[in-house]
mmCIF file of C-alpha atoms and ligand atoms in Angstrom:
data_model
loop_
_atom_site.group_PDB
_atom_site.id
_atom_site.type_symbol
_atom_site.label_atom_id
_atom_site.label_comp_id
_atom_site.label_asym_id
_atom_site.label_seq_id
_atom_site.Cartn_x
_atom_site.Cartn_y
_atom_site.Cartn_z
ATOM 1 C CA MET A 209 -3.391 -27.075 54.257
ATOM 2 C CA LYS A 210 -1.313 -29.681 56.087
ATOM 3 C CA ASN A 211 1.314 -27.917 58.231
ATOM 4 C CA ILE A 212 4.173 -29.829 59.863
ATOM 5 C CA LEU A 213 6.602 -28.117 62.195
ATOM 6 C CA VAL A 214 10.185 -29.427 62.204
ATOM 7 C CA ILE A 215 12.268 -28.732 65.307
ATOM 8 C CA ASN A 216 16.021 -29.085 65.769
ATOM 9 C CA ALA A 217 16.766 -28.271 69.407
ATOM 10 C CA GLY A 218 20.329 -27.631 70.560
ATOM 11 C CA SER A 219 21.590 -26.741 74.010
ATOM 12 C CA SER A 220 21.048 -22.984 73.648
ATOM 13 C CA SER A 221 19.353 -22.757 70.272
ATOM 14 C CA LEU A 222 16.240 -24.093 68.595
ATOM 15 C CA LYS A 223 15.814 -24.106 64.810
ATOM 16 C CA TYR A 224 12.418 -24.544 63.199
ATOM 17 C CA GLN A 225 10.823 -24.883 59.783
ATOM 18 C CA LEU A 226 7.129 -24.934 59.038
ATOM 19 C CA PHE A 227 6.278 -27.090 56.011
ATOM 20 C CA ASP A 228 3.171 -27.042 53.887
ATOM 21 C CA MET A 229 3.100 -30.755 53.074
ATOM 22 C CA ASP A 230 0.640 -30.362 50.204
ATOM 23 C CA ARG A 231 3.290 -28.371 48.337
ATOM 24 C CA ARG A 232 6.283 -29.844 50.204
ATOM 25 C CA ALA A 233 7.345 -26.225 50.634
ATOM 26 C CA VAL A 234 8.735 -24.262 53.584
ATOM 27 C CA ARG A 235 6.251 -21.618 54.738
ATOM 28 C CA ALA A 236 8.443 -20.116 57.465
ATOM 29 C CA ARG A 237 11.732 -20.829 59.158
ATOM 30 C CA GLY A 238 13.888 -19.413 61.883
ATOM 31 C CA GLN A 239 15.737 -19.931 65.070
ATOM 32 C CA CYS A 240 15.695 -19.058 68.733
ATOM 33 C CA GLU A 241 19.119 -18.248 70.122
ATOM 34 C CA ARG A 242 20.677 -17.694 73.536
ATOM 35 C CA ILE A 243 18.048 -19.811 75.312
ATOM 36 C CA GLY A 244 18.701 -19.726 79.062
ATOM 37 C CA LEU A 245 20.879 -16.593 78.733
ATOM 38 C CA ASP A 246 18.630 -13.810 77.468
ATOM 39 C CA GLY A 247 17.072 -14.736 74.136
ATOM 40 C CA ARG A 248 16.539 -13.712 70.530
ATOM 41 C CA ILE A 249 14.316 -14.972 67.738
ATOM 42 C CA LYS A 250 14.991 -14.736 64.012
ATOM 43 C CA HIS A 251 12.081 -15.543 61.741
ATOM 44 C CA THR A 252 11.847 -15.596 57.951
ATOM 45 C CA VAL A 253 8.881 -15.923 55.649
ATOM 46 C CA GLU A 254 9.535 -15.968 51.937
ATOM 47 C CA GLY A 255 8.735 -12.671 50.271
ATOM 48 C CA ARG A 256 8.836 -10.723 53.547
ATOM 49 C CA ALA A 257 11.646 -8.875 55.324
ATOM 50 C CA PRO A 258 13.311 -11.066 57.999
ATOM 51 C CA TYR A 259 12.059 -10.456 61.537
ATOM 52 C CA THR A 260 14.474 -10.388 64.488
ATOM 53 C CA ALA A 261 13.535 -9.621 68.090
ATOM 54 C CA ASP A 262 15.175 -9.815 71.508
ATOM 55 C CA ARG A 263 12.917 -11.831 73.706
ATOM 56 C CA LEU A 264 13.352 -13.409 77.100
ATOM 57 C CA LEU A 265 13.805 -17.156 76.579
ATOM 58 C CA PRO A 266 14.547 -18.709 79.975
ATOM 59 C CA ASP A 267 14.028 -22.251 78.674
ATOM 60 C CA HIS A 268 13.058 -24.328 75.625
ATOM 61 C CA ALA A 269 9.344 -24.195 76.449
ATOM 62 C CA ALA A 270 9.586 -20.396 76.252
ATOM 63 C CA ALA A 271 11.357 -20.770 72.912
ATOM 64 C CA ILE A 272 8.591 -23.030 71.556
ATOM 65 C CA ARG A 273 6.022 -20.505 72.801
ATOM 66 C CA ALA A 274 7.926 -17.732 70.999
ATOM 67 C CA VAL A 275 7.898 -19.825 67.807
ATOM 68 C CA THR A 276 4.142 -20.381 68.081
ATOM 69 C CA GLU A 277 3.634 -16.663 68.562
ATOM 70 C CA VAL A 278 5.649 -15.570 65.531
ATOM 71 C CA LEU A 279 3.970 -18.249 63.403
ATOM 72 C CA THR A 280 0.539 -16.886 64.307
ATOM 73 C CA GLY A 281 1.283 -13.212 65.032
ATOM 74 C CA PRO A 282 -0.515 -10.489 63.049
ATOM 75 C CA GLU A 283 2.657 -9.213 61.357
ATOM 76 C CA THR A 284 4.934 -12.254 61.367
ATOM 77 C CA GLY A 285 2.432 -15.095 61.121
ATOM 78 C CA VAL A 286 1.500 -17.531 58.382
ATOM 79 C CA MET A 287 -1.350 -19.300 60.230
ATOM 80 C CA ALA A 288 -4.469 -18.261 62.114
ATOM 81 C CA GLY A 289 -3.700 -20.514 65.081
ATOM 82 C CA MET A 290 -1.504 -23.357 66.246
ATOM 83 C CA GLU A 291 -4.348 -25.834 65.752
ATOM 84 C CA GLU A 292 -3.365 -25.651 62.067
ATOM 85 C CA ILE A 293 -0.231 -27.656 62.883
ATOM 86 C CA VAL A 294 -1.005 -31.348 62.367
ATOM 87 C CA ALA A 295 2.268 -32.732 63.748
ATOM 88 C CA VAL A 296 5.771 -31.883 64.951
ATOM 89 C CA GLY A 297 8.914 -33.700 63.769
ATOM 90 C CA HIS A 298 12.070 -33.575 65.860
ATOM 91 C CA ARG A 299 15.637 -34.146 64.808
ATOM 92 C CA VAL A 300 17.199 -36.418 67.433
ATOM 93 C CA VAL A 301 20.898 -37.137 67.273
ATOM 94 C CA HIS A 302 21.209 -40.540 68.947
ATOM 95 C CA GLY A 303 18.780 -43.432 68.861
ATOM 96 C CA GLY A 304 21.353 -46.002 69.989
ATOM 97 C CA GLU A 305 20.394 -49.563 69.061
ATOM 98 C CA PHE A 306 16.758 -48.849 69.885
ATOM 99 C CA PHE A 307 15.716 -47.166 66.663
ATOM 100 C CA SER A 308 16.371 -48.213 63.075
ATOM 101 C CA GLY A 309 13.793 -45.783 61.726
ATOM 102 C CA SER A 310 11.740 -42.749 62.665
ATOM 103 C CA VAL A 311 9.069 -43.209 65.339
ATOM 104 C CA ARG A 312 6.059 -41.482 66.785
ATOM 105 C CA VAL A 313 6.993 -40.194 70.249
ATOM 106 C CA THR A 314 5.398 -42.108 73.140
ATOM 107 C CA ASP A 315 6.358 -42.503 76.791
ATOM 108 C CA GLU A 316 8.358 -45.629 75.828
ATOM 109 C CA VAL A 317 10.225 -43.667 73.158
ATOM 110 C CA ILE A 318 11.077 -40.930 75.664
ATOM 111 C CA ALA A 319 12.391 -43.583 78.083
ATOM 112 C CA ALA A 320 14.589 -45.040 75.314
ATOM 113 C CA LEU A 321 15.870 -41.563 74.437
ATOM 114 C CA GLU A 322 16.805 -41.043 78.041
ATOM 115 C CA ALA A 323 18.688 -44.344 77.972
ATOM 116 C CA CYS A 324 20.685 -42.969 74.990
ATOM 117 C CA VAL A 325 21.801 -39.815 76.850
ATOM 118 C CA PRO A 326 25.170 -41.320 77.932
ATOM 119 C CA LEU A 327 25.908 -41.995 74.234
ATOM 120 C CA ALA A 328 25.274 -38.355 73.228
ATOM 121 C CA PRO A 329 25.497 -36.289 76.420
ATOM 122 C CA LEU A 330 25.667 -32.956 74.570
ATOM 123 C CA HIS A 331 22.949 -33.583 71.993
ATOM 124 C CA ASN A 332 20.200 -35.859 73.293
ATOM 125 C CA PRO A 333 19.291 -33.810 76.403
ATOM 126 C CA PRO A 334 18.344 -30.681 74.392
ATOM 127 C CA ASN A 335 16.497 -32.883 71.873
ATOM 128 C CA LEU A 336 14.475 -34.335 74.754
ATOM 129 C CA VAL A 337 13.855 -30.900 76.207
ATOM 130 C CA GLY A 338 12.516 -29.794 72.792
ATOM 131 C CA ILE A 339 10.121 -32.756 72.667
ATOM 132 C CA ARG A 340 8.854 -32.152 76.195
ATOM 133 C CA ALA A 341 8.451 -28.427 75.504
ATOM 134 C CA CYS A 342 6.278 -29.196 72.461
ATOM 135 C CA PHE A 343 4.080 -31.564 74.482
ATOM 136 C CA GLU A 344 3.682 -28.780 77.040
ATOM 137 C CA VAL A 345 2.906 -25.993 74.582
ATOM 138 C CA MET A 346 0.964 -28.076 72.023
ATOM 139 C CA PRO A 347 -0.753 -30.832 73.997
ATOM 140 C CA GLY A 348 -2.436 -33.404 71.809
ATOM 141 C CA VAL A 349 -0.377 -32.638 68.704
ATOM 142 C CA PRO A 350 1.395 -35.855 67.581
ATOM 143 C CA GLN A 351 5.178 -35.761 67.527
ATOM 144 C CA ALA A 352 7.772 -37.847 65.723
ATOM 145 C CA ALA A 353 11.492 -38.400 66.307
ATOM 146 C CA VAL A 354 13.883 -38.756 63.377
ATOM 147 C CA PHE A 355 17.353 -39.991 64.296
ATOM 148 C CA ASP A 356 20.794 -39.219 62.862
ATOM 149 C CA THR A 357 21.855 -42.765 63.718
ATOM 150 C CA ALA A 358 18.826 -44.754 62.489
ATOM 151 C CA PHE A 359 19.810 -45.216 58.832
ATOM 152 C CA HIS A 360 23.093 -46.825 59.901
ATOM 153 C CA GLN A 361 21.442 -49.467 62.080
ATOM 154 C CA THR A 362 21.548 -51.816 59.068
ATOM 155 C CA MET A 363 25.354 -52.012 59.283
ATOM 156 C CA PRO A 364 26.544 -55.577 59.883
ATOM 157 C CA PRO A 365 28.643 -56.404 62.977
ATOM 158 C CA VAL A 366 31.808 -56.583 60.851
ATOM 159 C CA ALA A 367 31.341 -52.872 60.157
ATOM 160 C CA TYR A 368 30.091 -51.709 63.548
ATOM 161 C CA LEU A 369 32.181 -53.577 66.090
ATOM 162 C CA TYR A 370 35.514 -52.253 67.304
ATOM 163 C CA ALA A 371 38.281 -54.747 68.032
ATOM 164 C CA ILE A 372 38.340 -54.068 71.768
ATOM 165 C CA PRO A 373 37.204 -56.533 74.469
ATOM 166 C CA TYR A 374 33.685 -57.635 73.508
ATOM 167 C CA GLU A 375 32.465 -57.005 77.046
ATOM 168 C CA TYR A 376 32.521 -53.232 76.387
ATOM 169 C CA TYR A 377 29.992 -53.679 73.631
ATOM 170 C CA GLU A 378 27.860 -55.833 75.924
ATOM 171 C CA LYS A 379 28.221 -53.603 78.975
ATOM 172 C CA TYR A 380 28.162 -50.111 77.458
ATOM 173 C CA LYS A 381 27.148 -50.578 73.803
ATOM 174 C CA VAL A 382 30.488 -49.238 72.614
ATOM 175 C CA ARG A 383 30.259 -49.689 68.822
ATOM 176 C CA ARG A 384 30.096 -47.682 65.607
ATOM 177 C CA TYR A 385 26.741 -45.886 65.264
ATOM 178 C CA GLY A 386 27.366 -43.361 62.497
ATOM 179 C CA PHE A 387 25.697 -39.964 62.088
ATOM 180 C CA HIS A 388 24.230 -37.702 59.364
ATOM 181 C CA GLY A 389 21.984 -40.709 58.581
ATOM 182 C CA THR A 390 19.017 -38.595 57.467
ATOM 183 C CA SER A 391 21.248 -36.798 54.971
ATOM 184 C CA HIS A 392 22.937 -39.957 53.645
ATOM 185 C CA ARG A 393 19.549 -41.672 53.220
ATOM 186 C CA TYR A 394 18.030 -38.696 51.410
ATOM 187 C CA VAL A 395 20.880 -38.036 48.974
ATOM 188 C CA ALA A 396 21.371 -41.743 48.200
ATOM 189 C CA GLN A 397 17.658 -42.108 47.387
ATOM 190 C CA ARG A 398 17.676 -38.925 45.287
ATOM 191 C CA ALA A 399 20.757 -40.169 43.399
ATOM 192 C CA ALA A 400 18.943 -43.416 42.514
ATOM 193 C CA GLU A 401 15.942 -41.379 41.299
ATOM 194 C CA ILE A 402 18.155 -39.050 39.250
ATOM 195 C CA ILE A 403 19.994 -41.896 37.495
ATOM 196 C CA LYS A 404 16.653 -43.761 37.174
ATOM 197 C CA LYS A 405 17.843 -47.036 38.680
ATOM 198 C CA PRO A 406 16.269 -49.006 41.553
ATOM 199 C CA PHE A 407 17.718 -47.843 44.894
ATOM 200 C CA GLU A 408 17.678 -51.477 46.082
ATOM 201 C CA SER A 409 20.079 -52.582 43.343
ATOM 202 C CA LEU A 410 22.787 -49.938 43.671
ATOM 203 C CA ARG A 411 26.168 -49.516 45.355
ATOM 204 C CA ILE A 412 26.334 -45.842 46.340
ATOM 205 C CA ILE A 413 28.989 -43.913 48.252
ATOM 206 C CA THR A 414 27.628 -40.711 49.805
ATOM 207 C CA CYS A 415 30.024 -37.960 50.912
ATOM 208 C CA HIS A 416 28.410 -35.530 53.368
ATOM 209 C CA LEU A 417 31.152 -32.901 53.484
ATOM 210 C CA GLY A 418 30.485 -29.913 55.724
ATOM 211 C CA ASN A 419 31.825 -28.615 58.987
ATOM 212 C CA GLY A 420 31.361 -32.185 60.117
ATOM 213 C CA SER A 421 31.942 -34.758 57.400
ATOM 214 C CA SER A 422 31.084 -38.411 56.966
ATOM 215 C CA ILE A 423 31.185 -40.943 54.151
ATOM 216 C CA THR A 424 28.690 -43.815 53.871
ATOM 217 C CA ALA A 425 28.536 -47.012 51.829
ATOM 218 C CA VAL A 426 24.933 -47.662 50.776
ATOM 219 C CA GLN A 427 24.374 -51.086 49.256
ATOM 220 C CA ASN A 428 20.961 -52.248 48.033
ATOM 221 C CA GLY A 429 19.313 -49.300 49.779
ATOM 222 C CA ARG A 430 20.924 -49.939 53.177
ATOM 223 C CA SER A 431 23.825 -48.319 54.987
ATOM 224 C CA VAL A 432 26.530 -51.005 55.247
ATOM 225 C CA ASP A 433 29.376 -48.866 56.597
ATOM 226 C CA THR A 434 30.028 -45.273 57.585
ATOM 227 C CA SER A 435 33.040 -43.260 58.625
ATOM 228 C CA MET A 436 31.755 -41.680 61.853
ATOM 229 C CA GLY A 437 31.757 -44.069 64.761
ATOM 230 C CA PHE A 438 30.811 -44.241 68.416
ATOM 231 C CA THR A 439 30.820 -40.431 68.261
ATOM 232 C CA PRO A 440 31.021 -37.934 65.381
ATOM 233 C CA LEU A 441 34.769 -37.603 66.018
ATOM 234 C CA GLU A 442 35.833 -40.621 63.955
ATOM 235 C CA GLY A 443 36.478 -40.693 60.224
ATOM 236 C CA VAL A 444 37.852 -38.002 57.940
ATOM 237 C CA PRO A 445 39.488 -34.880 59.392
ATOM 238 C CA MET A 446 36.866 -32.113 59.703
ATOM 239 C CA GLY A 447 36.687 -28.385 60.424
ATOM 240 C CA THR A 448 37.881 -28.726 64.002
ATOM 241 C CA ARG A 449 37.732 -32.517 64.563
ATOM 242 C CA SER A 450 40.708 -34.789 64.101
ATOM 243 C CA GLY A 451 38.892 -37.728 62.550
ATOM 244 C CA THR A 452 40.600 -41.096 63.028
ATOM 245 C CA ILE A 453 43.970 -41.075 64.765
ATOM 246 C CA ASP A 454 46.078 -43.725 66.476
ATOM 247 C CA PRO A 455 44.386 -44.029 69.899
ATOM 248 C CA ALA A 456 47.794 -44.465 71.552
ATOM 249 C CA ILE A 457 48.432 -40.768 70.859
ATOM 250 C CA LEU A 458 46.018 -39.981 73.705
ATOM 251 C CA GLY A 459 48.137 -41.868 76.256
ATOM 252 C CA PHE A 460 51.341 -40.329 74.898
ATOM 253 C CA LEU A 461 50.042 -36.744 74.978
ATOM 254 C CA GLY A 462 48.253 -37.262 78.288
ATOM 255 C CA GLU A 463 51.567 -38.066 79.931
ATOM 256 C CA ARG A 464 53.689 -35.420 78.176
ATOM 257 C CA GLU A 465 51.190 -32.577 78.492
ATOM 258 C CA GLU A 466 49.635 -33.659 81.802
ATOM 259 C CA ARG A 467 46.144 -33.535 80.361
ATOM 260 C CA THR A 468 43.152 -35.683 81.262
ATOM 261 C CA ALA A 469 41.425 -37.916 78.715
ATOM 262 C CA ALA A 470 38.425 -35.539 78.723
ATOM 263 C CA GLU A 471 40.679 -32.542 77.968
ATOM 264 C CA LEU A 472 42.356 -34.407 75.135
ATOM 265 C CA VAL A 473 39.031 -35.425 73.610
ATOM 266 C CA THR A 474 37.973 -31.758 73.720
ATOM 267 C CA MET A 475 41.226 -30.891 71.923
ATOM 268 C CA LEU A 476 40.449 -33.547 69.281
ATOM 269 C CA ASN A 477 36.917 -32.180 68.842
ATOM 270 C CA GLN A 478 37.585 -28.445 68.925
ATOM 271 C CA LYS A 479 41.196 -27.662 68.093
ATOM 272 C CA SER A 480 42.144 -30.293 65.537
ATOM 273 C CA GLY A 481 41.183 -31.104 61.957
ATOM 274 C CA MET A 482 41.604 -28.340 59.393
ATOM 275 C CA LEU A 483 41.992 -25.713 62.132
ATOM 276 C CA GLY A 484 44.692 -27.623 63.993
ATOM 277 C CA LEU A 485 46.635 -28.541 60.866
ATOM 278 C CA SER A 486 46.502 -25.128 59.209
ATOM 279 C CA GLY A 487 46.479 -22.787 62.191
ATOM 280 C CA VAL A 488 44.345 -20.600 59.906
ATOM 281 C CA SER A 489 40.682 -21.596 60.051
ATOM 282 C CA SER A 490 38.210 -24.463 60.200
ATOM 283 C CA ASP A 491 36.322 -23.040 57.227
ATOM 284 C CA PHE A 492 37.163 -24.481 53.819
ATOM 285 C CA ARG A 493 36.627 -21.175 52.039
ATOM 286 C CA ASP A 494 39.160 -19.478 54.307
ATOM 287 C CA LEU A 495 41.549 -22.384 53.771
ATOM 288 C CA SER A 496 41.254 -22.222 49.981
ATOM 289 C CA GLU A 497 41.935 -18.481 50.045
ATOM 290 C CA ALA A 498 44.921 -18.943 52.358
ATOM 291 C CA ALA A 499 46.294 -21.759 50.169
ATOM 292 C CA GLU A 500 45.940 -19.554 47.086
ATOM 293 C CA ARG A 501 47.910 -16.833 48.864
ATOM 294 C CA GLY A 502 50.707 -19.380 49.368
ATOM 295 C CA ASN A 503 49.990 -20.628 52.907
ATOM 296 C CA GLN A 504 51.624 -24.085 52.858
ATOM 297 C CA ARG A 505 49.907 -25.460 55.931
ATOM 298 C CA ALA A 506 46.460 -24.487 54.661
ATOM 299 C CA ALA A 507 47.284 -26.259 51.386
ATOM 300 C CA LEU A 508 48.536 -29.306 53.293
ATOM 301 C CA ALA A 509 45.351 -29.429 55.429
ATOM 302 C CA LEU A 510 43.205 -29.440 52.278
ATOM 303 C CA ASP A 511 45.391 -32.141 50.708
ATOM 304 C CA ILE A 512 45.056 -34.322 53.814
ATOM 305 C CA PHE A 513 41.262 -33.926 53.693
ATOM 306 C CA ILE A 514 41.136 -34.858 50.002
ATOM 307 C CA TYR A 515 43.493 -37.813 50.485
ATOM 308 C CA THR A 516 41.487 -39.197 53.419
ATOM 309 C CA VAL A 517 38.097 -38.854 51.713
ATOM 310 C CA LYS A 518 39.562 -40.629 48.676
ATOM 311 C CA LYS A 519 40.802 -43.504 50.851
ATOM 312 C CA TYR A 520 37.317 -43.969 52.336
ATOM 313 C CA ILE A 521 35.816 -44.012 48.851
ATOM 314 C CA GLY A 522 38.309 -46.689 47.823
ATOM 315 C CA SER A 523 37.699 -48.781 50.915
ATOM 316 C CA TYR A 524 33.914 -48.634 50.551
ATOM 317 C CA ALA A 525 34.154 -49.587 46.875
ATOM 318 C CA ALA A 526 36.193 -52.599 48.007
ATOM 319 C CA ALA A 527 33.642 -53.397 50.731
ATOM 320 C CA MET A 528 30.756 -53.338 48.219
ATOM 321 C CA GLY A 529 32.624 -54.956 45.287
ATOM 322 C CA GLY A 530 32.401 -51.769 43.230
ATOM 323 C CA VAL A 531 30.517 -48.503 43.086
ATOM 324 C CA ASP A 532 27.680 -47.351 40.837
ATOM 325 C CA ALA A 533 27.358 -43.791 42.123
ATOM 326 C CA LEU A 534 29.401 -41.326 44.149
ATOM 327 C CA VAL A 535 27.348 -38.514 45.698
ATOM 328 C CA PHE A 536 28.523 -35.178 47.096
ATOM 329 C CA THR A 537 26.421 -33.158 49.526
ATOM 330 C CA ALA A 538 26.462 -30.546 52.377
ATOM 331 C CA GLY A 539 28.302 -27.194 52.522
ATOM 332 C CA ILE A 540 31.491 -28.346 50.819
ATOM 333 C CA GLY A 541 30.058 -31.209 48.766
ATOM 334 C CA GLU A 542 27.378 -28.969 47.272
ATOM 335 C CA ASN A 543 29.335 -25.748 46.799
ATOM 336 C CA ASN A 544 33.017 -26.475 46.358
ATOM 337 C CA ALA A 545 33.613 -27.655 42.773
ATOM 338 C CA LYS A 546 37.397 -27.775 43.207
ATOM 339 C CA MET A 547 37.034 -30.116 46.183
ATOM 340 C CA ARG A 548 34.704 -32.421 44.214
ATOM 341 C CA GLU A 549 37.165 -32.455 41.330
ATOM 342 C CA ASP A 550 40.199 -33.146 43.526
ATOM 343 C CA ILE A 551 38.475 -35.945 45.452
ATOM 344 C CA SER A 552 37.239 -37.558 42.227
ATOM 345 C CA SER A 553 40.529 -37.285 40.364
ATOM 346 C CA GLY A 554 42.283 -40.580 39.776
ATOM 347 C CA LEU A 555 39.134 -42.648 40.377
ATOM 348 C CA SER A 556 38.580 -43.579 36.714
ATOM 349 C CA PHE A 557 40.111 -46.997 37.486
ATOM 350 C CA MET A 558 36.904 -47.717 39.434
ATOM 351 C CA GLY A 559 34.576 -46.291 36.822
ATOM 352 C CA LEU A 560 34.255 -42.752 38.202
ATOM 353 C CA THR A 561 35.263 -39.875 35.932
ATOM 354 C CA ILE A 562 34.162 -36.332 36.640
ATOM 355 C CA ASP A 563 33.139 -33.950 33.831
ATOM 356 C CA LYS A 564 34.886 -30.645 34.509
ATOM 357 C CA ALA A 565 32.296 -28.472 32.766
ATOM 358 C CA LYS A 566 29.287 -30.170 34.425
ATOM 359 C CA ASN A 567 31.038 -30.029 37.789
ATOM 360 C CA GLU A 568 31.708 -26.307 37.514
ATOM 361 C CA ALA A 569 28.302 -25.351 36.114
ATOM 362 C CA PRO A 570 26.151 -23.586 38.704
ATOM 363 C CA GLY A 571 23.022 -25.360 39.803
ATOM 364 C CA GLY A 572 21.485 -27.735 42.266
ATOM 365 C CA GLU A 573 21.228 -31.469 41.942
ATOM 366 C CA GLY A 574 22.474 -33.383 38.949
ATOM 367 C CA ILE A 575 24.953 -35.737 37.348
ATOM 368 C CA ILE A 576 28.490 -34.346 37.084
ATOM 369 C CA SER A 577 30.294 -37.410 35.710
ATOM 370 C CA ALA A 578 31.445 -37.858 32.133
ATOM 371 C CA ASP A 579 28.913 -39.254 29.645
ATOM 372 C CA GLY A 580 29.570 -42.926 29.053
ATOM 373 C CA ALA A 581 31.576 -43.487 32.245
ATOM 374 C CA PRO A 582 30.514 -46.754 33.935
ATOM 375 C CA GLY A 583 29.745 -45.068 37.261
ATOM 376 C CA TYR A 584 27.962 -41.831 38.102
ATOM 377 C CA ILE A 585 29.121 -38.866 40.144
ATOM 378 C CA LEU A 586 26.359 -36.587 41.436
ATOM 379 C CA ARG A 587 25.874 -33.381 43.349
ATOM 380 C CA VAL A 588 22.729 -33.577 45.513
ATOM 381 C CA PRO A 589 21.859 -30.785 47.966
ATOM 382 C CA THR A 590 20.786 -32.378 51.218
ATOM 383 C CA ASN A 591 17.451 -31.565 52.851
ATOM 384 C CA GLU A 592 17.277 -33.136 56.286
ATOM 385 C CA GLU A 593 14.320 -30.990 57.376
ATOM 386 C CA LEU A 594 12.193 -32.171 54.450
ATOM 387 C CA VAL A 595 12.999 -35.807 55.303
ATOM 388 C CA ILE A 596 11.978 -35.159 58.924
ATOM 389 C CA ALA A 597 8.713 -33.583 57.734
ATOM 390 C CA LEU A 598 7.980 -36.466 55.328
ATOM 391 C CA ASP A 599 8.758 -39.133 57.947
ATOM 392 C CA THR A 600 6.559 -37.283 60.439
ATOM 393 C CA GLU A 601 3.722 -37.080 57.920
ATOM 394 C CA SER A 602 3.842 -40.795 57.183
ATOM 395 C CA LEU A 603 3.994 -41.680 60.892
ATOM 396 C CA VAL A 604 1.024 -39.603 61.964
ATOM 397 C CA GLY A 605 -1.083 -40.551 58.956
HETATM 398 P P1 LIG B 187 27.569 -27.866 59.075
HETATM 399 O O1 LIG B 187 28.229 -29.196 59.263
HETATM 400 O O2 LIG B 187 27.870 -26.886 60.186
HETATM 401 O O3 LIG B 187 26.117 -27.937 58.685
HETATM 402 P P2 LIG B 187 27.953 -26.965 56.358
HETATM 403 O O4 LIG B 187 27.363 -28.159 55.705
HETATM 404 O O5 LIG B 187 27.232 -25.673 56.264
HETATM 405 O O6 LIG B 187 28.356 -27.249 57.860
HETATM 406 O O7 LIG B 187 29.420 -26.761 55.720
HETATM 407 C C1 LIG B 187 30.277 -25.762 56.116
HETATM 408 C C2 LIG B 187 31.492 -25.770 55.169
HETATM 409 O O8 LIG B 187 31.004 -25.626 53.822
HETATM 410 C C3 LIG B 187 32.467 -24.651 55.436
HETATM 411 O O9 LIG B 187 33.790 -25.153 55.480
HETATM 412 C C4 LIG B 187 32.276 -23.717 54.232
HETATM 413 O O10 LIG B 187 33.495 -23.177 53.807
HETATM 414 C C5 LIG B 187 31.731 -24.626 53.160
HETATM 415 N N1 LIG B 187 30.818 -23.851 52.299
HETATM 416 C C6 LIG B 187 29.566 -23.464 52.599
HETATM 417 N N2 LIG B 187 29.038 -22.731 51.600
HETATM 418 C C7 LIG B 187 29.977 -22.636 50.655
HETATM 419 C C8 LIG B 187 30.051 -21.991 49.359
HETATM 420 N N3 LIG B 187 29.023 -21.321 48.858
HETATM 421 N N4 LIG B 187 31.186 -22.143 48.653
HETATM 422 C C9 LIG B 187 32.233 -22.853 49.136
HETATM 423 N N5 LIG B 187 32.220 -23.458 50.347
HETATM 424 C C10 LIG B 187 31.122 -23.366 51.087
#
């Protein structure tokens, strides 16, 4: 059996999934929480009761050790020993301009990841800590890094450069990078397979709509534009993030409210978006319920989200000279039929017409556009962990 462990390390948490690559199936999954505080591990194996235990986790190496122990333990385990793991794949948020694809982790790769820390100061350090912890606990086991930014490295300069003095791109690499790349790549490829057309010949718009949301234009199998930018703050309004606003608002509010730029960016990341507009919640289910009860601001927040996503779809269709497929994925894109219907409404002029019955039918991936419409609309559940496992498998041979 070929086991690959997928790790997604955050600042105080570490999620894992163990894949059996022969069956492409998850054997066990879980997460370590409160790393550096006290510590807890939650571990699930299909067909067994979930296992939760408080456990001292002073650092990420301790968390990786805890994962290895539950994966091999007499009651919780699914393997005889860690030597059954052939490779580890890591989700890494930022690969900067260094990486346009997944890579096997070497000393040079670690140095490049360190160089990317200023671009993702909250995310890359824990990713690096996770990689180092795995080298410590599982020496000799090959490791791969799979980047959120890599798929978007094919964007042309017209899409990735901001119209600010060019020296800031040269000096600091200030440019659009884009995120959720693993998800956009996976769902775009799946959409091409589902409609049975060559990925390399299609114009696809992928809508990853979750707590964080981004829209990507995928032309001929390559990302050519995406809504998130230098950071995941740009683009459509999200749960708590503002999305794109007039940058002059920062100067205006900074003066009036006597707040620093850093404080204002925190406000834009944590107190804005659906939460800031509605004053109710960042969660779309809560917002829908509030809107149904007559809360006007919750309804307005949802309308602004729908309107903005629609504008991105229109602009990417213009950028690609049309659209063959529109794909919905992530928490909202996969589960919220009303949102898919509202975003798709009025797009028949560009060949996209949703089928109400198909859209509302329960189920996983599939076509939800009307038969005979020139373009396709699809719902495709994302699976970033599987992509990380597959990339890791192909890198380590
Ligand atoms: P994250 O970006 O944190 O991974 P998700 O992709 O899980 O976020 O998306 C979270 C959003 O998806 C929330 O706003 C939530 O309301 C919505 N969502 C998740 N599951 C469902 C569901 N079954 N029905 C409707 N909305 C859902």
